[in-house]
Amino acid sequence: MTDKTALTPKTHTAPPARFSHGVRKGNILQVAGQVGFLPAEEGRPPTPAGPTLREQTLQTLANVKAILEEGGAGWDDVVMIRVYLTDVDHFAEMNDLYDAYFEEQALTAPPAARTTVYVGLPAGLLVEIDALAVLG
């Protein structure tokens, strides 16, 4: 049986409940839903990267990437990304941000993706992203 390893990069605060930012088991790595909080600082509560979808999306992707790297993965290992937006009017902007970001990452093949509207994020947060990676 393969060990299961919880992942919390130094850039992330400890989760507020009994869950992990990411979990690796064998060659499977699941990144939990991430939001656009800036890197953790001692004594400071989690702080959004800014009020705009652009600021939050880019920080959210950086947070997902940090967990992938903590687990020994990269964007090319990701087979599925799920994006949750709080506003249906953000779809077009999100698609533009997503395309530009992954063009910069020089992916060999884009992962499958799903975007949906979800209204349950804390006030001020506009986007949440999770990812599933398969290594090797």
mmCIF file of C-alpha atoms in Angstrom:
data_model
loop_
_atom_site.group_PDB
_atom_site.id
_atom_site.type_symbol
_atom_site.label_atom_id
_atom_site.label_comp_id
_atom_site.label_asym_id
_atom_site.label_seq_id
_atom_site.Cartn_x
_atom_site.Cartn_y
_atom_site.Cartn_z
ATOM 1 C CA MET A 1 0.000 0.000 0.000
ATOM 2 C CA THR A 2 1.303 3.452 -0.925
ATOM 3 C CA ASP A 3 1.682 6.108 1.761
ATOM 4 C CA LYS A 4 -0.498 9.186 1.611
ATOM 5 C CA THR A 5 1.355 12.479 2.126
ATOM 6 C CA ALA A 6 -0.307 15.765 3.086
ATOM 7 C CA LEU A 7 1.178 18.829 1.405
ATOM 8 C CA THR A 8 1.338 22.350 2.824
ATOM 9 C CA PRO A 9 3.953 24.588 1.194
ATOM 10 C CA LYS A 10 5.666 27.223 3.349
ATOM 11 C CA THR A 11 3.790 29.866 1.360
ATOM 12 C CA HIS A 12 0.449 28.604 2.697
ATOM 13 C CA THR A 13 -1.183 28.980 6.096
ATOM 14 C CA ALA A 14 -2.317 25.884 7.954
ATOM 15 C CA PRO A 15 -5.799 24.880 6.763
ATOM 16 C CA PRO A 16 -8.622 26.135 9.018
ATOM 17 C CA ALA A 17 -10.086 22.624 9.375
ATOM 18 C CA ARG A 18 -8.920 18.991 9.089
ATOM 19 C CA PHE A 19 -7.938 18.991 5.433
ATOM 20 C CA SER A 20 -4.755 19.377 3.430
ATOM 21 C CA HIS A 21 -3.879 21.885 0.713
ATOM 22 C CA GLY A 22 -2.796 18.880 -1.318
ATOM 23 C CA VAL A 23 -2.394 15.133 -0.969
ATOM 24 C CA ARG A 24 -0.086 12.794 -2.836
ATOM 25 C CA LYS A 25 -0.651 9.035 -2.876
ATOM 26 C CA GLY A 26 1.565 7.090 -5.232
ATOM 27 C CA ASN A 27 1.602 8.934 -8.527
ATOM 28 C CA ILE A 28 -1.672 10.792 -7.857
ATOM 29 C CA LEU A 29 -1.604 14.352 -6.497
ATOM 30 C CA GLN A 30 -4.824 16.179 -5.672
ATOM 31 C CA VAL A 31 -4.624 19.907 -5.026
ATOM 32 C CA ALA A 32 -7.496 21.127 -2.852
ATOM 33 C CA GLY A 33 -9.410 24.227 -3.888
ATOM 34 C CA GLN A 34 -7.106 27.228 -3.684
ATOM 35 C CA VAL A 35 -8.008 30.893 -3.600
ATOM 36 C CA GLY A 36 -6.021 34.060 -4.270
ATOM 37 C CA PHE A 37 -4.470 34.584 -0.843
ATOM 38 C CA LEU A 38 -1.015 36.134 -0.780
ATOM 39 C CA PRO A 39 1.826 34.023 0.653
ATOM 40 C CA ALA A 40 1.481 33.481 4.392
ATOM 41 C CA GLU A 41 3.155 35.871 6.812
ATOM 42 C CA GLU A 42 3.534 35.142 10.518
ATOM 43 C CA GLY A 43 0.856 36.960 12.526
ATOM 44 C CA ARG A 44 -1.109 38.153 9.496
ATOM 45 C CA PRO A 45 -4.461 36.634 8.576
ATOM 46 C CA PRO A 46 -4.897 35.320 5.023
ATOM 47 C CA THR A 47 -5.133 38.299 2.678
ATOM 48 C CA PRO A 48 -6.494 38.322 -0.903
ATOM 49 C CA ALA A 49 -4.011 39.379 -3.603
ATOM 50 C CA GLY A 50 -6.354 42.199 -4.554
ATOM 51 C CA PRO A 51 -9.931 42.993 -5.395
ATOM 52 C CA THR A 52 -9.782 42.121 -9.117
ATOM 53 C CA LEU A 53 -10.339 38.814 -10.860
ATOM 54 C CA ARG A 54 -6.936 39.187 -12.542
ATOM 55 C CA GLU A 55 -5.029 39.632 -9.263
ATOM 56 C CA GLN A 56 -6.851 36.800 -7.546
ATOM 57 C CA THR A 57 -6.639 34.398 -10.494
ATOM 58 C CA LEU A 58 -2.893 34.832 -10.972
ATOM 59 C CA GLN A 59 -2.288 34.368 -7.231
ATOM 60 C CA THR A 60 -4.598 31.349 -7.151
ATOM 61 C CA LEU A 61 -2.663 29.725 -9.993
ATOM 62 C CA ALA A 62 0.604 30.490 -8.172
ATOM 63 C CA ASN A 63 -0.835 28.824 -5.052
ATOM 64 C CA VAL A 64 -1.862 25.719 -7.014
ATOM 65 C CA LYS A 65 1.591 25.597 -8.630
ATOM 66 C CA ALA A 66 3.288 25.782 -5.201
ATOM 67 C CA ILE A 67 1.371 22.696 -4.050
ATOM 68 C CA LEU A 68 2.112 20.834 -7.276
ATOM 69 C CA GLU A 69 5.820 21.558 -6.815
ATOM 70 C CA GLU A 70 5.692 20.554 -3.131
ATOM 71 C CA GLY A 71 4.374 17.177 -4.296
ATOM 72 C CA GLY A 72 6.950 16.764 -7.067
ATOM 73 C CA ALA A 73 4.644 17.713 -9.940
ATOM 74 C CA GLY A 74 4.306 20.481 -12.489
ATOM 75 C CA TRP A 75 1.616 21.813 -14.785
ATOM 76 C CA ASP A 76 2.378 19.169 -17.429
ATOM 77 C CA ASP A 77 1.379 16.499 -14.875
ATOM 78 C CA VAL A 78 -2.074 18.049 -14.383
ATOM 79 C CA VAL A 79 -4.873 16.123 -16.078
ATOM 80 C CA MET A 80 -7.850 18.111 -14.710
ATOM 81 C CA ILE A 81 -8.430 21.650 -13.479
ATOM 82 C CA ARG A 82 -11.677 22.849 -11.961
ATOM 83 C CA VAL A 83 -12.358 26.585 -11.755
ATOM 84 C CA TYR A 84 -15.111 28.030 -9.581
ATOM 85 C CA LEU A 85 -16.163 31.628 -10.228
ATOM 86 C CA THR A 86 -18.528 33.681 -8.081
ATOM 87 C CA ASP A 87 -19.880 35.693 -11.019
ATOM 88 C CA VAL A 88 -21.062 34.400 -14.397
ATOM 89 C CA ASP A 89 -19.910 37.690 -15.955
ATOM 90 C CA HIS A 90 -16.283 36.708 -15.205
ATOM 91 C CA PHE A 91 -16.210 33.761 -17.662
ATOM 92 C CA ALA A 92 -14.703 35.677 -20.608
ATOM 93 C CA GLU A 93 -12.042 37.415 -18.509
ATOM 94 C CA MET A 94 -11.176 34.138 -16.783
ATOM 95 C CA ASN A 95 -10.744 32.394 -20.131
ATOM 96 C CA ASP A 96 -8.374 35.148 -21.299
ATOM 97 C CA LEU A 97 -6.336 34.995 -18.071
ATOM 98 C CA TYR A 98 -6.256 31.185 -18.171
ATOM 99 C CA ASP A 99 -5.109 31.071 -21.797
ATOM 100 C CA ALA A 100 -2.375 33.684 -21.265
ATOM 101 C CA TYR A 101 -1.110 32.006 -18.087
ATOM 102 C CA PHE A 102 -0.834 28.555 -19.613
ATOM 103 C CA GLU A 103 0.748 29.919 -22.781
ATOM 104 C CA GLU A 104 3.496 31.351 -20.522
ATOM 105 C CA GLN A 105 3.869 27.954 -18.840
ATOM 106 C CA ALA A 106 4.555 26.342 -22.260
ATOM 107 C CA LEU A 107 2.398 23.286 -21.595
ATOM 108 C CA THR A 108 2.916 20.379 -23.947
ATOM 109 C CA ALA A 109 -0.812 19.564 -23.764
ATOM 110 C CA PRO A 110 -3.479 21.490 -21.848
ATOM 111 C CA PRO A 111 -5.365 19.617 -19.123
ATOM 112 C CA ALA A 112 -9.065 18.968 -19.188
ATOM 113 C CA ALA A 113 -10.901 21.793 -17.451
ATOM 114 C CA ARG A 114 -14.264 22.719 -16.060
ATOM 115 C CA THR A 115 -15.514 26.128 -14.970
ATOM 116 C CA THR A 116 -18.650 26.665 -12.958
ATOM 117 C CA VAL A 117 -20.283 29.449 -10.969
ATOM 118 C CA TYR A 118 -20.190 28.913 -7.227
ATOM 119 C CA VAL A 119 -21.528 31.455 -4.753
ATOM 120 C CA GLY A 120 -20.163 29.930 -1.537
ATOM 121 C CA LEU A 121 -16.722 31.575 -1.368
ATOM 122 C CA PRO A 122 -16.005 33.977 1.503
ATOM 123 C CA ALA A 123 -16.816 37.644 0.829
ATOM 124 C CA GLY A 124 -14.361 39.319 -1.529
ATOM 125 C CA LEU A 125 -13.020 36.110 -3.067
ATOM 126 C CA LEU A 126 -13.827 35.724 -6.761
ATOM 127 C CA VAL A 127 -12.199 32.461 -7.850
ATOM 128 C CA GLU A 128 -11.184 29.041 -6.533
ATOM 129 C CA ILE A 129 -9.162 26.451 -8.460
ATOM 130 C CA ASP A 130 -8.322 22.814 -7.773
ATOM 131 C CA ALA A 131 -6.228 20.397 -9.811
ATOM 132 C CA LEU A 132 -5.579 16.681 -10.218
ATOM 133 C CA ALA A 133 -2.119 15.565 -11.337
ATOM 134 C CA VAL A 134 -0.747 12.164 -12.295
ATOM 135 C CA LEU A 135 3.034 11.848 -12.058
ATOM 136 C CA GLY A 136 5.294 9.617 -14.060
#
